[in-house]
mmCIF file of C-alpha atoms and ligand atoms in Angstrom:
data_model
loop_
_atom_site.group_PDB
_atom_site.id
_atom_site.type_symbol
_atom_site.label_atom_id
_atom_site.label_comp_id
_atom_site.label_asym_id
_atom_site.label_seq_id
_atom_site.Cartn_x
_atom_site.Cartn_y
_atom_site.Cartn_z
ATOM 1 C CA MET A 1 109.551 94.922 56.458
ATOM 2 C CA GLU A 2 106.456 95.176 58.599
ATOM 3 C CA LEU A 3 105.674 92.271 60.888
ATOM 4 C CA GLN A 4 102.637 90.265 59.797
ATOM 5 C CA PHE A 5 100.738 88.327 62.421
ATOM 6 C CA LYS A 6 97.280 87.567 63.783
ATOM 7 C CA ARG A 7 95.970 89.096 67.026
ATOM 8 C CA HIS A 8 94.347 86.087 68.717
ATOM 9 C CA ARG A 9 94.418 87.950 72.020
ATOM 10 C CA ARG A 10 91.641 90.300 70.813
ATOM 11 C CA LEU A 11 89.077 87.679 71.829
ATOM 12 C CA ARG A 12 90.621 87.040 75.242
ATOM 13 C CA GLN A 13 90.589 90.541 76.683
ATOM 14 C CA SER A 14 88.001 90.117 79.405
ATOM 15 C CA SER A 15 86.040 87.446 81.141
ATOM 16 C CA ASN A 16 82.854 88.437 79.312
ATOM 17 C CA MET A 17 84.632 88.500 75.955
ATOM 18 C CA ARG A 18 85.971 85.008 76.639
ATOM 19 C CA ALA A 19 82.488 83.854 77.603
ATOM 20 C CA LEU A 20 81.177 85.131 74.242
ATOM 21 C CA VAL A 21 83.550 82.976 72.248
ATOM 22 C CA ARG A 22 83.638 79.906 74.510
ATOM 23 C CA GLU A 23 83.023 76.729 72.500
ATOM 24 C CA ASN A 24 82.303 74.024 75.084
ATOM 25 C CA PHE A 25 80.368 73.835 78.326
ATOM 26 C CA VAL A 26 79.554 71.437 81.096
ATOM 27 C CA ARG A 27 75.868 71.501 82.051
ATOM 28 C CA LYS A 28 74.285 69.704 84.958
ATOM 29 C CA GLU A 29 72.128 67.806 82.451
ATOM 30 C CA ASP A 30 75.326 66.202 81.119
ATOM 31 C CA LEU A 31 76.155 64.514 84.402
ATOM 32 C CA ILE A 32 75.390 61.024 85.685
ATOM 33 C CA TYR A 33 76.187 60.453 89.362
ATOM 34 C CA PRO A 34 77.255 56.997 90.656
ATOM 35 C CA ILE A 35 75.448 55.600 93.708
ATOM 36 C CA PHE A 36 76.629 52.653 95.816
ATOM 37 C CA ALA A 37 73.777 50.842 97.541
ATOM 38 C CA VAL A 38 74.940 48.463 100.248
ATOM 39 C CA GLU A 39 72.972 45.696 101.945
ATOM 40 C CA GLY A 40 72.208 46.285 105.621
ATOM 41 C CA VAL A 41 70.591 48.986 107.747
ATOM 42 C CA ASN A 42 71.599 52.449 108.863
ATOM 43 C CA ILE A 43 74.793 52.491 106.829
ATOM 44 C CA LYS A 44 76.527 55.569 105.474
ATOM 45 C CA ASN A 45 80.136 54.584 104.859
ATOM 46 C CA GLU A 46 82.633 56.941 103.307
ATOM 47 C CA VAL A 47 84.784 55.117 100.760
ATOM 48 C CA LYS A 48 88.308 55.523 102.126
ATOM 49 C CA SER A 49 90.004 56.151 98.813
ATOM 50 C CA MET A 50 87.181 58.393 97.528
ATOM 51 C CA PRO A 51 86.539 61.300 99.922
ATOM 52 C CA GLY A 52 82.969 62.563 99.569
ATOM 53 C CA VAL A 53 81.661 59.283 98.091
ATOM 54 C CA TYR A 54 79.568 57.049 100.353
ATOM 55 C CA GLN A 55 77.991 53.616 100.381
ATOM 56 C CA TYR A 56 74.395 53.867 101.584
ATOM 57 C CA SER A 57 71.958 51.275 102.828
ATOM 58 C CA ILE A 58 68.524 51.747 101.261
ATOM 59 C CA ASP A 59 66.997 53.141 104.464
ATOM 60 C CA ARG A 60 69.524 56.024 104.301
ATOM 61 C CA LEU A 61 69.488 56.561 100.551
ATOM 62 C CA LYS A 62 67.010 59.401 101.015
ATOM 63 C CA GLU A 63 69.806 61.697 102.282
ATOM 64 C CA GLU A 64 71.798 61.145 99.102
ATOM 65 C CA MET A 65 68.818 61.379 96.744
ATOM 66 C CA ASP A 66 67.425 64.552 98.314
ATOM 67 C CA GLU A 67 70.793 66.232 97.891
ATOM 68 C CA ILE A 68 71.042 65.067 94.277
ATOM 69 C CA VAL A 69 67.606 66.432 93.427
ATOM 70 C CA GLU A 70 68.304 69.677 95.267
ATOM 71 C CA LEU A 71 71.505 70.189 93.271
ATOM 72 C CA GLY A 72 69.735 69.548 89.965
ATOM 73 C CA ILE A 73 71.305 66.241 88.944
ATOM 74 C CA LYS A 74 68.949 64.398 86.567
ATOM 75 C CA SER A 75 70.498 60.966 86.338
ATOM 76 C CA VAL A 76 72.256 58.388 88.521
ATOM 77 C CA ILE A 77 74.005 55.085 87.834
ATOM 78 C CA VAL A 78 73.410 52.492 90.534
ATOM 79 C CA PHE A 79 75.877 49.868 91.797
ATOM 80 C CA GLY A 80 74.991 47.205 94.365
ATOM 81 C CA VAL A 81 77.209 45.918 97.163
ATOM 82 C CA PRO A 82 75.704 42.640 98.445
ATOM 83 C CA LYS A 83 76.452 40.860 101.723
ATOM 84 C CA GLU A 84 76.692 37.406 100.190
ATOM 85 C CA LYS A 85 78.577 36.443 97.057
ATOM 86 C CA ASP A 86 78.791 33.153 95.183
ATOM 87 C CA GLU A 87 80.532 31.563 92.198
ATOM 88 C CA VAL A 88 77.831 32.575 89.709
ATOM 89 C CA GLY A 89 76.891 35.983 91.118
ATOM 90 C CA SER A 90 73.285 35.038 91.942
ATOM 91 C CA GLY A 91 72.771 38.342 93.764
ATOM 92 C CA ALA A 92 73.118 40.195 90.454
ATOM 93 C CA TYR A 93 69.911 38.760 88.995
ATOM 94 C CA HIS A 94 67.793 38.205 92.091
ATOM 95 C CA ASP A 95 64.492 40.116 91.794
ATOM 96 C CA HIS A 96 65.030 41.436 95.323
ATOM 97 C CA GLY A 97 68.809 41.841 95.161
ATOM 98 C CA ILE A 98 70.408 44.977 96.521
ATOM 99 C CA VAL A 99 70.621 46.796 93.201
ATOM 100 C CA GLN A 100 67.028 45.888 92.240
ATOM 101 C CA GLU A 101 65.757 47.149 95.603
ATOM 102 C CA ALA A 102 67.791 50.358 95.313
ATOM 103 C CA ILE A 103 66.399 50.992 91.816
ATOM 104 C CA ARG A 104 62.864 50.289 93.061
ATOM 105 C CA TYR A 105 63.342 52.700 95.960
ATOM 106 C CA ILE A 106 64.691 55.490 93.768
ATOM 107 C CA LYS A 107 62.054 55.111 91.040
ATOM 108 C CA SER A 108 59.186 55.029 93.532
ATOM 109 C CA HIS A 109 60.330 58.128 95.454
ATOM 110 C CA TYR A 110 62.086 60.100 92.693
ATOM 111 C CA PRO A 111 60.262 59.026 89.510
ATOM 112 C CA ASP A 112 61.772 61.785 87.350
ATOM 113 C CA ILE A 113 65.369 60.791 88.002
ATOM 114 C CA VAL A 114 66.754 58.744 85.115
ATOM 115 C CA VAL A 115 68.123 55.568 86.671
ATOM 116 C CA VAL A 116 70.941 53.765 84.886
ATOM 117 C CA ALA A 117 71.692 50.236 86.117
ATOM 118 C CA ASP A 118 75.282 49.004 85.909
ATOM 119 C CA THR A 119 74.891 45.467 84.625
ATOM 120 C CA CYS A 120 77.787 43.288 85.711
ATOM 121 C CA LEU A 121 78.552 40.286 87.887
ATOM 122 C CA CYS A 122 81.825 41.298 89.566
ATOM 123 C CA GLU A 123 80.273 42.836 92.690
ATOM 124 C CA TYR A 124 78.291 39.605 93.206
ATOM 125 C CA THR A 125 80.809 36.860 92.429
ATOM 126 C CA SER A 126 83.014 35.344 95.137
ATOM 127 C CA HIS A 127 85.985 35.388 92.726
ATOM 128 C CA GLY A 128 85.350 39.038 91.755
ATOM 129 C CA HIS A 129 85.408 38.397 88.000
ATOM 130 C CA CYS A 130 82.781 39.778 85.629
ATOM 131 C CA GLY A 131 81.778 36.379 84.214
ATOM 132 C CA VAL A 132 81.476 32.682 84.975
ATOM 133 C CA VAL A 133 84.806 31.124 85.943
ATOM 134 C CA GLU A 134 86.145 27.670 85.089
ATOM 135 C CA GLY A 135 89.627 27.012 86.464
ATOM 136 C CA SER A 136 91.497 30.170 85.581
ATOM 137 C CA GLN A 137 89.309 30.949 82.547
ATOM 138 C CA ILE A 138 86.553 33.546 82.408
ATOM 139 C CA LEU A 139 83.927 31.932 80.168
ATOM 140 C CA ASN A 140 82.217 34.130 77.622
ATOM 141 C CA ASP A 141 79.005 32.487 76.400
ATOM 142 C CA PRO A 142 77.749 31.055 79.717
ATOM 143 C CA SER A 143 78.091 34.559 81.176
ATOM 144 C CA LEU A 144 75.728 36.024 78.574
ATOM 145 C CA ASP A 145 72.628 34.279 79.930
ATOM 146 C CA LEU A 146 73.363 35.561 83.427
ATOM 147 C CA LEU A 147 73.872 39.085 82.140
ATOM 148 C CA ALA A 148 70.591 39.030 80.226
ATOM 149 C CA LYS A 149 68.857 37.795 83.392
ATOM 150 C CA THR A 150 70.500 40.602 85.369
ATOM 151 C CA ALA A 151 69.369 43.223 82.865
ATOM 152 C CA ILE A 152 65.782 41.915 82.855
ATOM 153 C CA SER A 153 65.587 41.940 86.658
ATOM 154 C CA GLN A 154 66.897 45.516 86.686
ATOM 155 C CA ALA A 155 64.375 46.612 84.056
ATOM 156 C CA LYS A 156 61.602 44.934 86.077
ATOM 157 C CA ALA A 157 62.732 46.928 89.115
ATOM 158 C CA GLY A 158 62.266 50.105 87.055
ATOM 159 C CA ALA A 159 65.695 50.879 85.572
ATOM 160 C CA ASP A 160 65.376 53.417 82.738
ATOM 161 C CA ILE A 161 68.665 52.458 81.076
ATOM 162 C CA ILE A 162 70.716 49.242 81.157
ATOM 163 C CA ALA A 163 74.498 49.755 81.186
ATOM 164 C CA PRO A 164 76.365 46.459 80.716
ATOM 165 C CA SER A 165 79.991 46.786 81.817
ATOM 166 C CA ASN A 166 81.391 43.291 81.829
ATOM 167 C CA MET A 167 83.079 43.201 78.396
ATOM 168 C CA MET A 168 81.963 39.715 77.328
ATOM 169 C CA ASP A 169 81.587 39.473 73.546
ATOM 170 C CA GLY A 170 77.946 39.607 72.470
ATOM 171 C CA PHE A 171 76.635 41.138 75.689
ATOM 172 C CA VAL A 172 74.637 43.818 73.908
ATOM 173 C CA ALA A 173 73.000 41.277 71.571
ATOM 174 C CA ALA A 174 72.136 38.943 74.474
ATOM 175 C CA ILE A 175 70.734 41.747 76.628
ATOM 176 C CA ARG A 176 68.774 43.351 73.775
ATOM 177 C CA LYS A 177 67.168 39.984 72.980
ATOM 178 C CA GLY A 178 66.383 39.322 76.645
ATOM 179 C CA LEU A 179 64.860 42.762 77.183
ATOM 180 C CA ASP A 180 62.769 42.577 74.002
ATOM 181 C CA GLU A 181 61.433 39.121 74.835
ATOM 182 C CA SER A 182 60.406 40.355 78.288
ATOM 183 C CA GLY A 183 58.509 43.364 76.996
ATOM 184 C CA PHE A 184 61.239 45.960 77.598
ATOM 185 C CA GLU A 185 61.699 47.033 73.974
ATOM 186 C CA TYR A 186 61.833 50.657 75.080
ATOM 187 C CA VAL A 187 64.601 50.268 77.650
ATOM 188 C CA PRO A 188 67.802 51.560 76.011
ATOM 189 C CA ILE A 189 71.264 50.028 76.348
ATOM 190 C CA MET A 190 74.181 52.250 77.319
ATOM 191 C CA SER A 191 77.053 49.944 76.495
ATOM 192 C CA TYR A 192 80.464 50.138 78.131
ATOM 193 C CA ALA A 193 81.608 49.391 74.599
ATOM 194 C CA VAL A 194 85.138 50.689 74.954
ATOM 195 C CA LYS A 195 86.375 49.707 78.371
ATOM 196 C CA TYR A 196 90.092 49.455 78.987
ATOM 197 C CA SER A 197 91.802 47.247 81.517
ATOM 198 C CA SER A 198 92.826 50.233 83.588
ATOM 199 C CA SER A 199 94.596 50.831 86.873
ATOM 200 C CA PHE A 200 92.404 53.895 87.298
ATOM 201 C CA TYR A 201 89.589 51.622 88.599
ATOM 202 C CA GLY A 202 91.460 50.858 91.844
ATOM 203 C CA PRO A 203 89.402 53.035 94.240
ATOM 204 C CA PHE A 204 86.094 51.831 92.731
ATOM 205 C CA ARG A 205 86.979 48.304 93.766
ATOM 206 C CA ASP A 206 87.092 49.560 97.384
ATOM 207 C CA ALA A 207 83.684 51.191 96.891
ATOM 208 C CA ALA A 208 82.060 48.172 95.226
ATOM 209 C CA ASP A 209 84.155 45.435 96.849
ATOM 210 C CA SER A 210 84.845 43.901 93.452
ATOM 211 C CA THR A 211 88.582 43.218 93.312
ATOM 212 C CA PRO A 212 89.312 40.019 91.352
ATOM 213 C CA GLN A 213 90.525 37.317 93.773
ATOM 214 C CA PHE A 214 92.916 35.888 91.185
ATOM 215 C CA GLY A 215 94.467 37.195 87.979
ATOM 216 C CA ASP A 216 93.229 40.351 86.323
ATOM 217 C CA ARG A 217 90.656 41.481 83.749
ATOM 218 C CA LYS A 218 93.029 41.603 80.782
ATOM 219 C CA THR A 219 91.363 38.769 78.849
ATOM 220 C CA TYR A 220 88.119 40.704 78.606
ATOM 221 C CA GLN A 221 88.875 44.408 79.126
ATOM 222 C CA MET A 222 90.937 46.190 76.464
ATOM 223 C CA ASP A 223 94.675 46.816 76.252
ATOM 224 C CA PRO A 224 95.342 50.527 77.021
ATOM 225 C CA ALA A 225 97.824 50.627 74.122
ATOM 226 C CA ASN A 226 95.150 50.046 71.476
ATOM 227 C CA ARG A 227 93.262 52.625 69.459
ATOM 228 C CA ARG A 228 91.839 50.873 66.372
ATOM 229 C CA GLU A 229 90.456 48.108 68.559
ATOM 230 C CA ALA A 230 88.186 50.694 70.216
ATOM 231 C CA LEU A 231 86.443 51.237 66.894
ATOM 232 C CA ARG A 232 85.963 47.489 66.418
ATOM 233 C CA GLU A 233 84.385 47.213 69.871
ATOM 234 C CA ALA A 234 82.140 50.230 69.276
ATOM 235 C CA GLU A 235 81.097 49.009 65.828
ATOM 236 C CA SER A 236 79.995 45.581 67.007
ATOM 237 C CA ASP A 237 78.026 47.062 69.909
ATOM 238 C CA ILE A 238 76.210 49.415 67.531
ATOM 239 C CA GLU A 239 75.389 46.460 65.255
ATOM 240 C CA GLU A 240 74.077 44.546 68.277
ATOM 241 C CA GLY A 241 71.786 47.422 69.210
ATOM 242 C CA ALA A 242 73.580 49.761 71.635
ATOM 243 C CA ASP A 243 71.825 53.134 72.050
ATOM 244 C CA PHE A 244 74.728 54.897 73.792
ATOM 245 C CA LEU A 245 78.486 54.158 73.759
ATOM 246 C CA ILE A 246 80.652 54.581 76.858
ATOM 247 C CA VAL A 247 84.392 55.178 76.684
ATOM 248 C CA LYS A 248 86.155 54.367 79.932
ATOM 249 C CA PRO A 249 88.303 55.733 81.554
ATOM 250 C CA ALA A 250 87.977 59.301 80.269
ATOM 251 C CA MET A 251 91.006 61.407 81.075
ATOM 252 C CA SER A 252 93.804 59.289 79.585
ATOM 253 C CA TYR A 253 91.560 58.247 76.686
ATOM 254 C CA LEU A 254 90.315 61.535 75.213
ATOM 255 C CA ASP A 255 91.747 60.578 71.818
ATOM 256 C CA ILE A 256 89.463 57.528 71.904
ATOM 257 C CA VAL A 257 86.462 59.660 72.896
ATOM 258 C CA ARG A 258 87.148 61.810 69.827
ATOM 259 C CA ASP A 259 87.600 58.787 67.525
ATOM 260 C CA VAL A 260 84.348 57.227 68.689
ATOM 261 C CA ARG A 261 82.530 60.582 68.440
ATOM 262 C CA ASN A 262 83.724 61.008 64.847
ATOM 263 C CA SER A 263 82.715 57.506 63.802
ATOM 264 C CA PHE A 264 79.272 57.019 65.388
ATOM 265 C CA ASN A 265 76.187 59.156 65.734
ATOM 266 C CA VAL A 266 74.764 57.820 68.994
ATOM 267 C CA PRO A 267 75.281 59.750 72.242
ATOM 268 C CA ILE A 268 78.820 59.247 73.579
ATOM 269 C CA VAL A 269 79.445 58.919 77.306
ATOM 270 C CA ALA A 270 82.821 59.458 78.982
ATOM 271 C CA TYR A 271 83.273 57.643 82.297
ATOM 272 C CA ASN A 272 85.431 59.832 84.550
ATOM 273 C CA VAL A 273 86.509 56.911 86.739
ATOM 274 C CA SER A 274 87.355 56.503 90.406
ATOM 275 C CA GLY A 275 91.151 56.865 90.154
ATOM 276 C CA GLU A 276 90.746 60.116 88.250
ATOM 277 C CA TYR A 277 88.562 61.360 91.104
ATOM 278 C CA SER A 278 90.785 60.178 93.939
ATOM 279 C CA MET A 279 93.931 61.760 92.511
ATOM 280 C CA VAL A 280 92.269 65.177 92.352
ATOM 281 C CA LYS A 281 90.782 64.858 95.860
ATOM 282 C CA ALA A 282 94.133 63.779 97.335
ATOM 283 C CA ALA A 283 96.040 66.628 95.701
ATOM 284 C CA ALA A 284 93.340 69.116 96.736
ATOM 285 C CA GLN A 285 93.421 67.906 100.354
ATOM 286 C CA ASN A 286 97.134 68.606 100.352
ATOM 287 C CA GLY A 287 96.515 72.120 99.055
ATOM 288 C CA TRP A 288 98.540 71.365 95.915
ATOM 289 C CA ILE A 289 95.917 72.261 93.306
ATOM 290 C CA ASP A 290 92.900 74.509 92.829
ATOM 291 C CA GLU A 291 90.236 71.785 92.947
ATOM 292 C CA LYS A 292 87.369 73.685 91.350
ATOM 293 C CA ALA A 293 89.478 74.932 88.447
ATOM 294 C CA ILE A 294 91.005 71.491 87.846
ATOM 295 C CA VAL A 295 87.646 69.690 87.954
ATOM 296 C CA MET A 296 86.018 72.121 85.512
ATOM 297 C CA GLU A 297 89.021 71.982 83.184
ATOM 298 C CA LYS A 298 88.970 68.165 83.187
ATOM 299 C CA LEU A 299 85.253 67.874 82.545
ATOM 300 C CA THR A 300 85.247 70.602 79.902
ATOM 301 C CA SER A 301 88.051 68.740 78.120
ATOM 302 C CA MET A 302 85.832 65.639 77.994
ATOM 303 C CA LYS A 303 83.067 67.676 76.351
ATOM 304 C CA ARG A 304 85.612 69.184 73.959
ATOM 305 C CA ALA A 305 86.826 65.681 73.043
ATOM 306 C CA GLY A 306 83.267 64.885 71.971
ATOM 307 C CA ALA A 307 81.498 63.398 74.977
ATOM 308 C CA ASP A 308 77.805 64.255 75.270
ATOM 309 C CA LEU A 309 77.492 62.886 78.793
ATOM 310 C CA ILE A 310 79.892 62.286 81.667
ATOM 311 C CA ILE A 311 79.539 59.708 84.420
ATOM 312 C CA THR A 312 81.396 61.360 87.287
ATOM 313 C CA TYR A 313 81.861 61.289 91.053
ATOM 314 C CA PHE A 314 82.346 65.075 90.751
ATOM 315 C CA ALA A 315 78.720 65.622 89.668
ATOM 316 C CA LYS A 316 77.622 67.114 92.994
ATOM 317 C CA ASP A 317 80.722 69.346 93.196
ATOM 318 C CA VAL A 318 80.163 70.518 89.628
ATOM 319 C CA CYS A 319 76.525 71.423 90.300
ATOM 320 C CA ARG A 320 77.690 73.536 93.234
ATOM 321 C CA TYR A 321 80.317 75.252 91.088
ATOM 322 C CA LEU A 322 77.768 75.937 88.354
ATOM 323 C CA GLN A 323 75.645 77.877 90.828
ATOM 324 C CA GLU A 324 78.548 80.296 91.213
ATOM 325 C CA ASP A 325 79.583 82.798 88.575
ATOM 326 C CA SER A 326 82.510 82.353 86.195
ATOM 327 C CA VAL A 327 83.532 78.732 86.386
ATOM 328 C CA LEU A 328 86.379 78.974 83.892
HETATM 329 C C1 PBG B 401 82.072 46.798 86.940
HETATM 330 C C2 PBG B 401 82.556 48.197 86.882
HETATM 331 C C3 PBG B 401 83.824 48.721 87.215
HETATM 332 C C4 PBG B 401 83.729 50.112 87.075
HETATM 333 C C5 PBG B 401 82.436 50.382 86.636
HETATM 334 N N1 PBG B 401 81.749 49.189 86.506
HETATM 335 C C6 PBG B 401 85.024 48.055 87.755
HETATM 336 C C7 PBG B 401 85.891 47.229 86.921
HETATM 337 O O1 PBG B 401 85.644 46.992 85.741
HETATM 338 O O2 PBG B 401 86.852 46.726 87.504
HETATM 339 C C8 PBG B 401 84.834 51.091 87.357
HETATM 340 C C9 PBG B 401 84.396 52.452 87.742
HETATM 341 C C10 PBG B 401 85.402 53.357 88.340
HETATM 342 O O3 PBG B 401 86.598 53.062 88.492
HETATM 343 O O4 PBG B 401 84.974 54.463 88.685
HETATM 344 N N2 PBG B 401 82.628 45.928 86.027
#
């Protein structure tokens, strides 16, 4: 009997042959780079747990923005790190708060860059939670007004996209209503619709100084064990008017990215979070992995899972890699 089998290796014989049949790509247009704007002057602070990521005061933001433009990144997501915090996160919705001023600076000097505003309270509240606190409870409905106010102040400052990340129920509806009533009908909402209560956010909390001072975020962020619940979250955000859906984190949740991709027709965004970044940087610094190959494999897998866009601290690295030949 003759052996019968398929010769899959025919299409893998050379680098150019593999390039011909490659199905998924990472492009620089797919990337959104996070920026941390800190109150103060002459500050450029490297985040300890995130080598290569810095907090900038607005007077030094030019260095970061010039590099971003030079590398060909088209979009940034802006986080604010204020000096003062209070119980109700007033800094989040102050017209001249740190994030509003950073957005204003970027839009006036780099008008073509698409600026996404992270809309949350946790960087601005003394307790570090994403909503209004009463005793040990994180209140849902009273937080919605503050979030809508935050979104409006960010849109006024020039934000092109509002990205609410605080996981209160109804946040998309409240923000959409607030934006529409203030004349921002054309400002889209990129909802962190599917956001898990994840330990992969650890390093970000160093960068944004937003660690909860008591308890955790498990009553508002999702249980990592749940899959169907992701579709319920995504569905309600679409009904409330979300224009994009974020799944976060990315790497351990690629099944969820695929589920959401298959169920909804809006652009899907994978958030390649801080812990995913730090682990790669730490291993690379030890010489244990091939950083470029690992980063491209990770990001390509997010595209393959169905993400259209990726929010990633690797955006600058990836743009450098893309200038070279043969990235996979
Ligand atoms: C704010 C927010 C967080 C992240 C993005 N927006 C922190 C959190 O929910 O604790 C995490 C980003 C990252 O880890 O890279 N709510």
